[in-house]
Amino acid sequence: VAKTSLSSPPWPEVKLPDPVEEAKYHAAEVVRKVNGLISAGQYGRLFAVVHFASKQWKITSEDLIMMDNVLEAECGDRIRMEKVLLVGADDFTLIGRPLLGKDLVRVEATVIEKTESWPKVNMRFWRRHNYQRKKIIANPQTVLRINTIEIYPCLS
Amino acid sequence: FFQHFRGRKNRCYKLAVRSVRRAFVRSTKARKEKKRFLRALWITRIEAASLEHGLKYPAFISNLVKSQVELNRKVLADLAIYEPKTFKSLAALAQRRRQEGFLAALGDGKEPEGIFSRIVQHHY
């Protein structure tokens, strides 16, 4: 076919790599390398994205998280967070679809304090209608400290 | 509540009462709008970061959702700021899923199914 302006489609032709070959390469090279790195312990600081209290948090070790609700755990309790969406280090990241397995990642946290927030004023006012309502709201808050994030080399 | 106001509102009771009332009402309304504002901010940040990697925001988000990665915009914006390598890998994932979607739409079957388009069922 002669090469005219309409002989080939205007978008760039992209050839994806062969799926069988790619699966082999992935299973052999990539997984082995990453497993080797994890078992050798050659990662610096791990960060994780955790779904907790209906919010997603990007957490590392030794950092504080404050949530606007009550947890049914006493102060000083250790909590293991499931529902890890993403774990990463300097050289590699493990992206979950959508979650990562519990035998892969372990995120530990401790409940530090359970306080109330500062008293917020909730006021409604309509002018010229003699309507105003004032309400002071103090939400209960919980502070957690993330102790450790660990990964185990059980990829496949 | 009114010590930092401007003019006679920080000294005279009558004026202060009115302005304090307006300040309370405005803060309650702003608490609702803060959520909308922050989401728009995250979206612009993610858009800028994905354009650096050669993808537009709608393509990026739709391909991420189709590859079963449920990250919200706040976390994506934080990753784009503090973890550029991770964001680059997510952009590459979205690009690859986009190409597979194009092939599936144009080729119309009888071709190898894309790898990244497979829907995974996990048992935790």
PDB file of N, CA and C in Angstrom, chain A residues 11-12 14-20 22-23 47 49 55-58 60 85-86 88-91 93 95-102 118 120-125 127 132 134 137, chain B residues 1 20-22 24-25 27-28 31 66-75 78-79 82-83 85-86 89-90 93 96 99-100 103 106 112-120 122 124:
ATOM      1  N   TRP A  11      -2.543   8.068  14.761  1.00  0.00           N
ATOM      2  CA  TRP A  11      -1.933   7.897  16.080  1.00  0.00           C
ATOM      3  C   TRP A  11      -0.681   7.052  15.948  1.00  0.00           C
ATOM      4  N   PRO A  12       0.289   7.188  16.831  1.00  0.00           N
ATOM      5  CA  PRO A  12       1.533   6.433  16.681  1.00  0.00           C
ATOM      6  C   PRO A  12       1.301   4.943  16.931  1.00  0.00           C
ATOM      7  N   VAL A  14       1.917   1.488  18.257  1.00  0.00           N
ATOM      8  CA  VAL A  14       2.646   0.994  19.428  1.00  0.00           C
ATOM      9  C   VAL A  14       2.547  -0.519  19.446  1.00  0.00           C
ATOM     10  N   LYS A  15       3.700  -1.172  19.544  1.00  0.00           N
ATOM     11  CA  LYS A  15       3.676  -2.630  19.639  1.00  0.00           C
ATOM     12  C   LYS A  15       3.962  -3.022  21.082  1.00  0.00           C
ATOM     13  N   LEU A  16       3.027  -3.698  21.712  1.00  0.00           N
ATOM     14  CA  LEU A  16       3.246  -4.128  23.095  1.00  0.00           C
ATOM     15  C   LEU A  16       4.088  -5.396  23.086  1.00  0.00           C
ATOM     16  N   PRO A  17       4.898  -5.619  24.132  1.00  0.00           N
ATOM     17  CA  PRO A  17       5.711  -6.836  24.156  1.00  0.00           C
ATOM     18  C   PRO A  17       4.843  -8.072  24.295  1.00  0.00           C
ATOM     19  N   ASP A  18       5.399  -9.189  23.854  1.00  0.00           N
ATOM     20  CA  ASP A  18       4.671 -10.445  23.828  1.00  0.00           C
ATOM     21  C   ASP A  18       4.281 -10.869  25.243  1.00  0.00           C
ATOM     22  N   PRO A  19       3.044 -11.236  25.501  1.00  0.00           N
ATOM     23  CA  PRO A  19       2.631 -11.525  26.883  1.00  0.00           C
ATOM     24  C   PRO A  19       3.350 -12.709  27.515  1.00  0.00           C
ATOM     25  N   VAL A  20       3.590 -13.790  26.747  1.00  0.00           N
ATOM     26  CA  VAL A  20       4.237 -14.967  27.347  1.00  0.00           C
ATOM     27  C   VAL A  20       5.662 -14.640  27.749  1.00  0.00           C
ATOM     28  N   GLU A  22       6.888 -11.763  28.281  1.00  0.00           N
ATOM     29  CA  GLU A  22       6.908 -10.763  29.353  1.00  0.00           C
ATOM     30  C   GLU A  22       6.615 -11.413  30.702  1.00  0.00           C
ATOM     31  N   ALA A  23       5.675 -12.380  30.714  1.00  0.00           N
ATOM     32  CA  ALA A  23       5.380 -13.060  31.985  1.00  0.00           C
ATOM     33  C   ALA A  23       6.617 -13.796  32.479  1.00  0.00           C
ATOM     34  N   PHE A  47       7.907   3.432  53.047  1.00  0.00           N
ATOM     35  CA  PHE A  47       6.675   4.176  53.263  1.00  0.00           C
ATOM     36  C   PHE A  47       5.523   3.311  52.773  1.00  0.00           C
ATOM     37  N   VAL A  49       1.051   3.212  52.021  1.00  0.00           N
ATOM     38  CA  VAL A  49      -0.227   3.914  51.920  1.00  0.00           C
ATOM     39  C   VAL A  49      -1.278   2.992  52.500  1.00  0.00           C
ATOM     40  N   LYS A  55     -10.018   6.891  55.540  1.00  0.00           N
ATOM     41  CA  LYS A  55      -9.144   7.836  54.856  1.00  0.00           C
ATOM     42  C   LYS A  55      -7.889   7.082  54.452  1.00  0.00           C
ATOM     43  N   GLN A  56      -7.198   7.631  53.457  1.00  0.00           N
ATOM     44  CA  GLN A  56      -5.942   7.020  53.047  1.00  0.00           C
ATOM     45  C   GLN A  56      -4.801   7.873  53.560  1.00  0.00           C
ATOM     46  N   TRP A  57      -3.830   7.211  54.159  1.00  0.00           N
ATOM     47  CA  TRP A  57      -2.708   7.928  54.744  1.00  0.00           C
ATOM     48  C   TRP A  57      -1.426   7.425  54.128  1.00  0.00           C
ATOM     49  N   LYS A  58      -0.485   8.355  53.904  1.00  0.00           N
ATOM     50  CA  LYS A  58       0.848   7.954  53.475  1.00  0.00           C
ATOM     51  C   LYS A  58       1.719   7.996  54.717  1.00  0.00           C
ATOM     52  N   THR A  60       5.109   6.584  57.221  1.00  0.00           N
ATOM     53  CA  THR A  60       6.423   5.955  57.369  1.00  0.00           C
ATOM     54  C   THR A  60       6.515   5.514  58.823  1.00  0.00           C
ATOM     55  N   LEU A  85      -2.364  -0.340  50.761  1.00  0.00           N
ATOM     56  CA  LEU A  85      -2.569  -0.196  49.325  1.00  0.00           C
ATOM     57  C   LEU A  85      -1.264  -0.188  48.559  1.00  0.00           C
ATOM     58  N   LEU A  86      -0.198   0.324  49.156  1.00  0.00           N
ATOM     59  CA  LEU A  86       1.040   0.550  48.413  1.00  0.00           C
ATOM     60  C   LEU A  86       2.156   0.500  49.433  1.00  0.00           C
ATOM     61  N   GLY A  88       6.496   1.160  49.504  1.00  0.00           N
ATOM     62  CA  GLY A  88       7.605   1.538  48.646  1.00  0.00           C
ATOM     63  C   GLY A  88       8.860   1.823  49.426  1.00  0.00           C
ATOM     64  N   ALA A  89       9.966   1.716  48.724  1.00  0.00           N
ATOM     65  CA  ALA A  89      11.256   2.095  49.279  1.00  0.00           C
ATOM     66  C   ALA A  89      11.973   2.863  48.185  1.00  0.00           C
ATOM     67  N   ASP A  90      13.269   2.962  48.300  1.00  0.00           N
ATOM     68  CA  ASP A  90      13.992   3.789  47.340  1.00  0.00           C
ATOM     69  C   ASP A  90      14.032   3.156  45.956  1.00  0.00           C
ATOM     70  N   ASP A  91      14.258   1.825  45.881  1.00  0.00           N
ATOM     71  CA  ASP A  91      14.485   1.196  44.581  1.00  0.00           C
ATOM     72  C   ASP A  91      13.265   0.509  44.016  1.00  0.00           C
ATOM     73  N   THR A  93       8.758  -0.381  44.390  1.00  0.00           N
ATOM     74  CA  THR A  93       7.463  -0.171  45.050  1.00  0.00           C
ATOM     75  C   THR A  93       6.602  -1.379  44.768  1.00  0.00           C
ATOM     76  N   ILE A  95       2.795  -2.257  44.359  1.00  0.00           N
ATOM     77  CA  ILE A  95       1.482  -1.636  44.213  1.00  0.00           C
ATOM     78  C   ILE A  95       0.442  -2.728  44.341  1.00  0.00           C
ATOM     79  N   GLY A  96      -0.500  -2.540  45.231  1.00  0.00           N
ATOM     80  CA  GLY A  96      -1.538  -3.541  45.442  1.00  0.00           C
ATOM     81  C   GLY A  96      -2.696  -3.309  44.504  1.00  0.00           C
ATOM     82  N   ARG A  97      -3.409  -4.372  44.156  1.00  0.00           N
ATOM     83  CA  ARG A  97      -4.554  -4.280  43.256  1.00  0.00           C
ATOM     84  C   ARG A  97      -5.805  -4.826  43.892  1.00  0.00           C
ATOM     85  N   PRO A  98      -6.620  -4.094  44.629  1.00  0.00           N
ATOM     86  CA  PRO A  98      -6.232  -2.822  45.226  1.00  0.00           C
ATOM     87  C   PRO A  98      -5.460  -2.945  46.529  1.00  0.00           C
ATOM     88  N   LEU A  99      -5.528  -4.104  47.198  1.00  0.00           N
ATOM     89  CA  LEU A  99      -4.813  -4.230  48.479  1.00  0.00           C
ATOM     90  C   LEU A  99      -3.635  -5.175  48.324  1.00  0.00           C
ATOM     91  N   LEU A 100      -2.693  -5.098  49.248  1.00  0.00           N
ATOM     92  CA  LEU A 100      -1.582  -6.039  49.283  1.00  0.00           C
ATOM     93  C   LEU A 100      -1.879  -7.135  50.287  1.00  0.00           C
ATOM     94  N   GLY A 101      -1.246  -8.295  50.083  1.00  0.00           N
ATOM     95  CA  GLY A 101      -1.525  -9.431  50.957  1.00  0.00           C
ATOM     96  C   GLY A 101      -1.025  -9.205  52.361  1.00  0.00           C
ATOM     97  N   LYS A 102      -1.702  -9.870  53.322  1.00  0.00           N
ATOM     98  CA  LYS A 102      -1.308  -9.695  54.720  1.00  0.00           C
ATOM     99  C   LYS A 102       0.013 -10.388  55.003  1.00  0.00           C
ATOM    100  N   TRP A 118     -10.223  20.947  69.712  1.00  0.00           N
ATOM    101  CA  TRP A 118     -10.502  22.270  70.272  1.00  0.00           C
ATOM    102  C   TRP A 118     -11.966  22.607  69.988  1.00  0.00           C
ATOM    103  N   LYS A 120     -14.982  23.786  68.481  1.00  0.00           N
ATOM    104  CA  LYS A 120     -15.292  24.520  67.252  1.00  0.00           C
ATOM    105  C   LYS A 120     -16.687  25.084  67.360  1.00  0.00           C
ATOM    106  N   VAL A 121     -16.887  26.274  66.797  1.00  0.00           N
ATOM    107  CA  VAL A 121     -18.185  26.938  66.885  1.00  0.00           C
ATOM    108  C   VAL A 121     -18.939  26.712  65.598  1.00  0.00           C
ATOM    109  N   ASN A 122     -20.153  26.172  65.718  1.00  0.00           N
ATOM    110  CA  ASN A 122     -20.999  25.930  64.569  1.00  0.00           C
ATOM    111  C   ASN A 122     -22.162  26.889  64.693  1.00  0.00           C
ATOM    112  N   MET A 123     -22.217  27.888  63.824  1.00  0.00           N
ATOM    113  CA  MET A 123     -23.235  28.926  63.996  1.00  0.00           C
ATOM    114  C   MET A 123     -24.003  29.097  62.717  1.00  0.00           C
ATOM    115  N   ARG A 124     -25.318  29.235  62.821  1.00  0.00           N
ATOM    116  CA  ARG A 124     -26.142  29.519  61.656  1.00  0.00           C
ATOM    117  C   ARG A 124     -26.916  30.797  61.923  1.00  0.00           C
ATOM    118  N   PHE A 125     -27.032  31.625  60.926  1.00  0.00           N
ATOM    119  CA  PHE A 125     -27.607  32.949  61.147  1.00  0.00           C
ATOM    120  C   PHE A 125     -28.276  33.408  59.882  1.00  0.00           C
ATOM    121  N   ARG A 127     -30.143  36.738  58.268  1.00  0.00           N
ATOM    122  CA  ARG A 127     -30.332  38.135  58.661  1.00  0.00           C
ATOM    123  C   ARG A 127     -31.784  38.517  58.470  1.00  0.00           C
ATOM    124  N   GLN A 132     -30.812  32.665  64.897  1.00  0.00           N
ATOM    125  CA  GLN A 132     -29.410  32.279  65.025  1.00  0.00           C
ATOM    126  C   GLN A 132     -29.299  31.112  65.990  1.00  0.00           C
ATOM    127  N   LYS A 134     -26.289  28.666  67.859  1.00  0.00           N
ATOM    128  CA  LYS A 134     -24.854  28.512  68.108  1.00  0.00           C
ATOM    129  C   LYS A 134     -24.630  27.178  68.795  1.00  0.00           C
ATOM    130  N   ILE A 137     -18.886  22.378  69.175  1.00  0.00           N
ATOM    131  CA  ILE A 137     -18.624  20.966  68.899  1.00  0.00           C
ATOM    132  C   ILE A 137     -17.190  20.657  69.270  1.00  0.00           C
TER     133      ILE A 137
ATOM    134  N   PHE B   1     -12.423  36.542  71.046  1.00  0.00           N
ATOM    135  CA  PHE B   1     -12.609  36.086  69.682  1.00  0.00           C
ATOM    136  C   PHE B   1     -12.328  37.184  68.677  1.00  0.00           C
ATOM    137  N   VAL B  20     -18.343  39.265  64.979  1.00  0.00           N
ATOM    138  CA  VAL B  20     -18.036  37.920  65.497  1.00  0.00           C
ATOM    139  C   VAL B  20     -19.060  36.908  64.996  1.00  0.00           C
ATOM    140  N   ARG B  21     -20.321  37.337  64.951  1.00  0.00           N
ATOM    141  CA  ARG B  21     -21.351  36.428  64.447  1.00  0.00           C
ATOM    142  C   ARG B  21     -21.048  36.053  62.988  1.00  0.00           C
ATOM    143  N   ARG B  22     -20.712  37.068  62.192  1.00  0.00           N
ATOM    144  CA  ARG B  22     -20.410  36.784  60.778  1.00  0.00           C
ATOM    145  C   ARG B  22     -19.186  35.895  60.645  1.00  0.00           C
ATOM    146  N   PHE B  24     -18.184  33.568  62.778  1.00  0.00           N
ATOM    147  CA  PHE B  24     -18.554  32.188  63.091  1.00  0.00           C
ATOM    148  C   PHE B  24     -19.269  31.536  61.918  1.00  0.00           C
ATOM    149  N   VAL B  25     -20.238  32.271  61.338  1.00  0.00           N
ATOM    150  CA  VAL B  25     -21.008  31.683  60.244  1.00  0.00           C
ATOM    151  C   VAL B  25     -20.100  31.366  59.067  1.00  0.00           C
ATOM    152  N   SER B  27     -16.945  30.725  59.176  1.00  0.00           N
ATOM    153  CA  SER B  27     -16.050  29.590  59.420  1.00  0.00           C
ATOM    154  C   SER B  27     -16.784  28.274  59.254  1.00  0.00           C
ATOM    155  N   THR B  28     -18.061  28.211  59.659  1.00  0.00           N
ATOM    156  CA  THR B  28     -18.790  26.959  59.463  1.00  0.00           C
ATOM    157  C   THR B  28     -18.954  26.654  57.980  1.00  0.00           C
ATOM    158  N   ARG B  31     -15.669  25.462  56.424  1.00  0.00           N
ATOM    159  CA  ARG B  31     -15.263  24.094  56.724  1.00  0.00           C
ATOM    160  C   ARG B  31     -15.796  23.143  55.675  1.00  0.00           C
ATOM    161  N   LYS B  66      -8.939   1.637  36.178  1.00  0.00           N
ATOM    162  CA  LYS B  66      -9.187   0.401  35.444  1.00  0.00           C
ATOM    163  C   LYS B  66      -8.195  -0.684  35.800  1.00  0.00           C
ATOM    164  N   SER B  67      -6.976  -0.298  36.246  1.00  0.00           N
ATOM    165  CA  SER B  67      -6.017  -1.320  36.671  1.00  0.00           C
ATOM    166  C   SER B  67      -6.195  -1.669  38.136  1.00  0.00           C
ATOM    167  N   GLN B  68      -7.340  -1.344  38.726  1.00  0.00           N
ATOM    168  CA  GLN B  68      -7.662  -1.755  40.092  1.00  0.00           C
ATOM    169  C   GLN B  68      -6.726  -1.192  41.127  1.00  0.00           C
ATOM    170  N   VAL B  69      -6.243   0.038  40.933  1.00  0.00           N
ATOM    171  CA  VAL B  69      -5.414   0.703  41.939  1.00  0.00           C
ATOM    172  C   VAL B  69      -6.273   1.790  42.552  1.00  0.00           C
ATOM    173  N   GLU B  70      -6.674   1.612  43.814  1.00  0.00           N
ATOM    174  CA  GLU B  70      -7.640   2.554  44.389  1.00  0.00           C
ATOM    175  C   GLU B  70      -6.909   3.531  45.287  1.00  0.00           C
ATOM    176  N   LEU B  71      -6.157   4.462  44.682  1.00  0.00           N
ATOM    177  CA  LEU B  71      -5.506   5.482  45.493  1.00  0.00           C
ATOM    178  C   LEU B  71      -6.278   6.771  45.336  1.00  0.00           C
ATOM    179  N   ASN B  72      -6.466   7.490  46.417  1.00  0.00           N
ATOM    180  CA  ASN B  72      -7.249   8.716  46.271  1.00  0.00           C
ATOM    181  C   ASN B  72      -6.325   9.882  45.938  1.00  0.00           C
ATOM    182  N   ARG B  73      -6.971  11.022  45.646  1.00  0.00           N
ATOM    183  CA  ARG B  73      -6.197  12.129  45.080  1.00  0.00           C
ATOM    184  C   ARG B  73      -5.229  12.725  46.077  1.00  0.00           C
ATOM    185  N   LYS B  74      -5.616  12.696  47.340  1.00  0.00           N
ATOM    186  CA  LYS B  74      -4.713  13.273  48.356  1.00  0.00           C
ATOM    187  C   LYS B  74      -3.395  12.530  48.357  1.00  0.00           C
ATOM    188  N   VAL B  75      -3.482  11.167  48.374  1.00  0.00           N
ATOM    189  CA  VAL B  75      -2.269  10.368  48.445  1.00  0.00           C
ATOM    190  C   VAL B  75      -1.480  10.471  47.151  1.00  0.00           C
ATOM    191  N   ASP B  78       0.445  13.622  47.316  1.00  0.00           N
ATOM    192  CA  ASP B  78       1.598  13.494  48.209  1.00  0.00           C
ATOM    193  C   ASP B  78       2.710  12.673  47.575  1.00  0.00           C
ATOM    194  N   LEU B  79       2.319  11.594  46.882  1.00  0.00           N
ATOM    195  CA  LEU B  79       3.337  10.781  46.212  1.00  0.00           C
ATOM    196  C   LEU B  79       4.040  11.584  45.129  1.00  0.00           C
ATOM    197  N   TYR B  82       6.527  13.930  47.078  1.00  0.00           N
ATOM    198  CA  TYR B  82       7.622  13.398  47.873  1.00  0.00           C
ATOM    199  C   TYR B  82       8.243  12.137  47.308  1.00  0.00           C
ATOM    200  N   GLU B  83       7.548  11.430  46.412  1.00  0.00           N
ATOM    201  CA  GLU B  83       8.091  10.178  45.892  1.00  0.00           C
ATOM    202  C   GLU B  83       7.993  10.218  44.377  1.00  0.00           C
ATOM    203  N   LYS B  85       9.772   8.831  42.049  1.00  0.00           N
ATOM    204  CA  LYS B  85       9.966   7.563  41.352  1.00  0.00           C
ATOM    205  C   LYS B  85       8.692   6.738  41.359  1.00  0.00           C
ATOM    206  N   THR B  86       8.023   6.720  42.516  1.00  0.00           N
ATOM    207  CA  THR B  86       6.769   5.963  42.596  1.00  0.00           C
ATOM    208  C   THR B  86       5.735   6.546  41.654  1.00  0.00           C
ATOM    209  N   SER B  89       6.401   5.407  38.178  1.00  0.00           N
ATOM    210  CA  SER B  89       5.981   4.029  37.900  1.00  0.00           C
ATOM    211  C   SER B  89       4.463   3.948  37.743  1.00  0.00           C
ATOM    212  N   LEU B  90       3.736   4.744  38.530  1.00  0.00           N
ATOM    213  CA  LEU B  90       2.271   4.745  38.376  1.00  0.00           C
ATOM    214  C   LEU B  90       1.871   5.303  37.025  1.00  0.00           C
ATOM    215  N   LEU B  93       2.447   2.669  34.466  1.00  0.00           N
ATOM    216  CA  LEU B  93       1.363   1.671  34.548  1.00  0.00           C
ATOM    217  C   LEU B  93       0.122   2.157  33.819  1.00  0.00           C
ATOM    218  N   ARG B  96       0.654   2.066  30.050  1.00  0.00           N
ATOM    219  CA  ARG B  96       0.592   0.722  29.491  1.00  0.00           C
ATOM    220  C   ARG B  96      -0.843   0.228  29.406  1.00  0.00           C
ATOM    221  N   GLN B  99      -2.507   1.827  26.417  1.00  0.00           N
ATOM    222  CA  GLN B  99      -2.185   1.196  25.144  1.00  0.00           C
ATOM    223  C   GLN B  99      -2.954  -0.108  24.983  1.00  0.00           C
ATOM    224  N   GLU B 100      -3.049  -0.869  26.068  1.00  0.00           N
ATOM    225  CA  GLU B 100      -3.790  -2.134  25.955  1.00  0.00           C
ATOM    226  C   GLU B 100      -5.259  -1.880  25.685  1.00  0.00           C
ATOM    227  N   LEU B 103      -5.567  -1.135  22.007  1.00  0.00           N
ATOM    228  CA  LEU B 103      -5.459  -2.334  21.179  1.00  0.00           C
ATOM    229  C   LEU B 103      -6.721  -3.168  21.274  1.00  0.00           C
ATOM    230  N   LEU B 106      -9.364  -1.321  19.171  1.00  0.00           N
ATOM    231  CA  LEU B 106      -9.171  -1.268  17.733  1.00  0.00           C
ATOM    232  C   LEU B 106      -9.099  -2.661  17.138  1.00  0.00           C
ATOM    233  N   PRO B 112      -4.053 -11.410  21.671  1.00  0.00           N
ATOM    234  CA  PRO B 112      -3.747 -11.715  23.081  1.00  0.00           C
ATOM    235  C   PRO B 112      -4.261 -10.626  24.012  1.00  0.00           C
ATOM    236  N   GLU B 113      -4.954 -11.025  25.048  1.00  0.00           N
ATOM    237  CA  GLU B 113      -5.505 -10.080  26.017  1.00  0.00           C
ATOM    238  C   GLU B 113      -4.364  -9.375  26.731  1.00  0.00           C
ATOM    239  N   GLY B 114      -4.546  -8.134  27.036  1.00  0.00           N
ATOM    240  CA  GLY B 114      -3.507  -7.378  27.720  1.00  0.00           C
ATOM    241  C   GLY B 114      -3.211  -7.949  29.096  1.00  0.00           C
ATOM    242  N   ILE B 115      -1.981  -7.771  29.539  1.00  0.00           N
ATOM    243  CA  ILE B 115      -1.603  -8.331  30.845  1.00  0.00           C
ATOM    244  C   ILE B 115      -2.126  -7.445  31.950  1.00  0.00           C
ATOM    245  N   PHE B 116      -1.977  -6.137  31.745  1.00  0.00           N
ATOM    246  CA  PHE B 116      -2.356  -5.226  32.801  1.00  0.00           C
ATOM    247  C   PHE B 116      -3.859  -5.026  32.858  1.00  0.00           C
ATOM    248  N   SER B 117      -4.593  -5.530  31.855  1.00  0.00           N
ATOM    249  CA  SER B 117      -6.035  -5.331  31.901  1.00  0.00           C
ATOM    250  C   SER B 117      -6.747  -6.463  32.608  1.00  0.00           C
ATOM    251  N   ARG B 118      -5.974  -7.450  33.073  1.00  0.00           N
ATOM    252  CA  ARG B 118      -6.634  -8.573  33.726  1.00  0.00           C
ATOM    253  C   ARG B 118      -7.188  -8.142  35.065  1.00  0.00           C
ATOM    254  N   ILE B 119      -8.363  -8.629  35.400  1.00  0.00           N
ATOM    255  CA  ILE B 119      -8.983  -8.277  36.703  1.00  0.00           C
ATOM    256  C   ILE B 119      -8.605  -9.368  37.682  1.00  0.00           C
ATOM    257  N   VAL B 120      -7.985  -8.961  38.777  1.00  0.00           N
ATOM    258  CA  VAL B 120      -7.442  -9.929  39.730  1.00  0.00           C
ATOM    259  C   VAL B 120      -8.406 -10.063  40.893  1.00  0.00           C
ATOM    260  N   HIS B 122      -8.484 -11.370  44.690  1.00  0.00           N
ATOM    261  CA  HIS B 122      -7.596 -11.800  45.769  1.00  0.00           C
ATOM    262  C   HIS B 122      -8.376 -12.423  46.910  1.00  0.00           C
ATOM    263  N   TYR B 124      -7.788 -12.612  50.919  1.00  0.00           N
ATOM    264  CA  TYR B 124      -6.870 -12.120  51.947  1.00  0.00           C
ATOM    265  C   TYR B 124      -7.011 -12.963  53.197  1.00  0.00           C
TER     266      TYR B 124
END
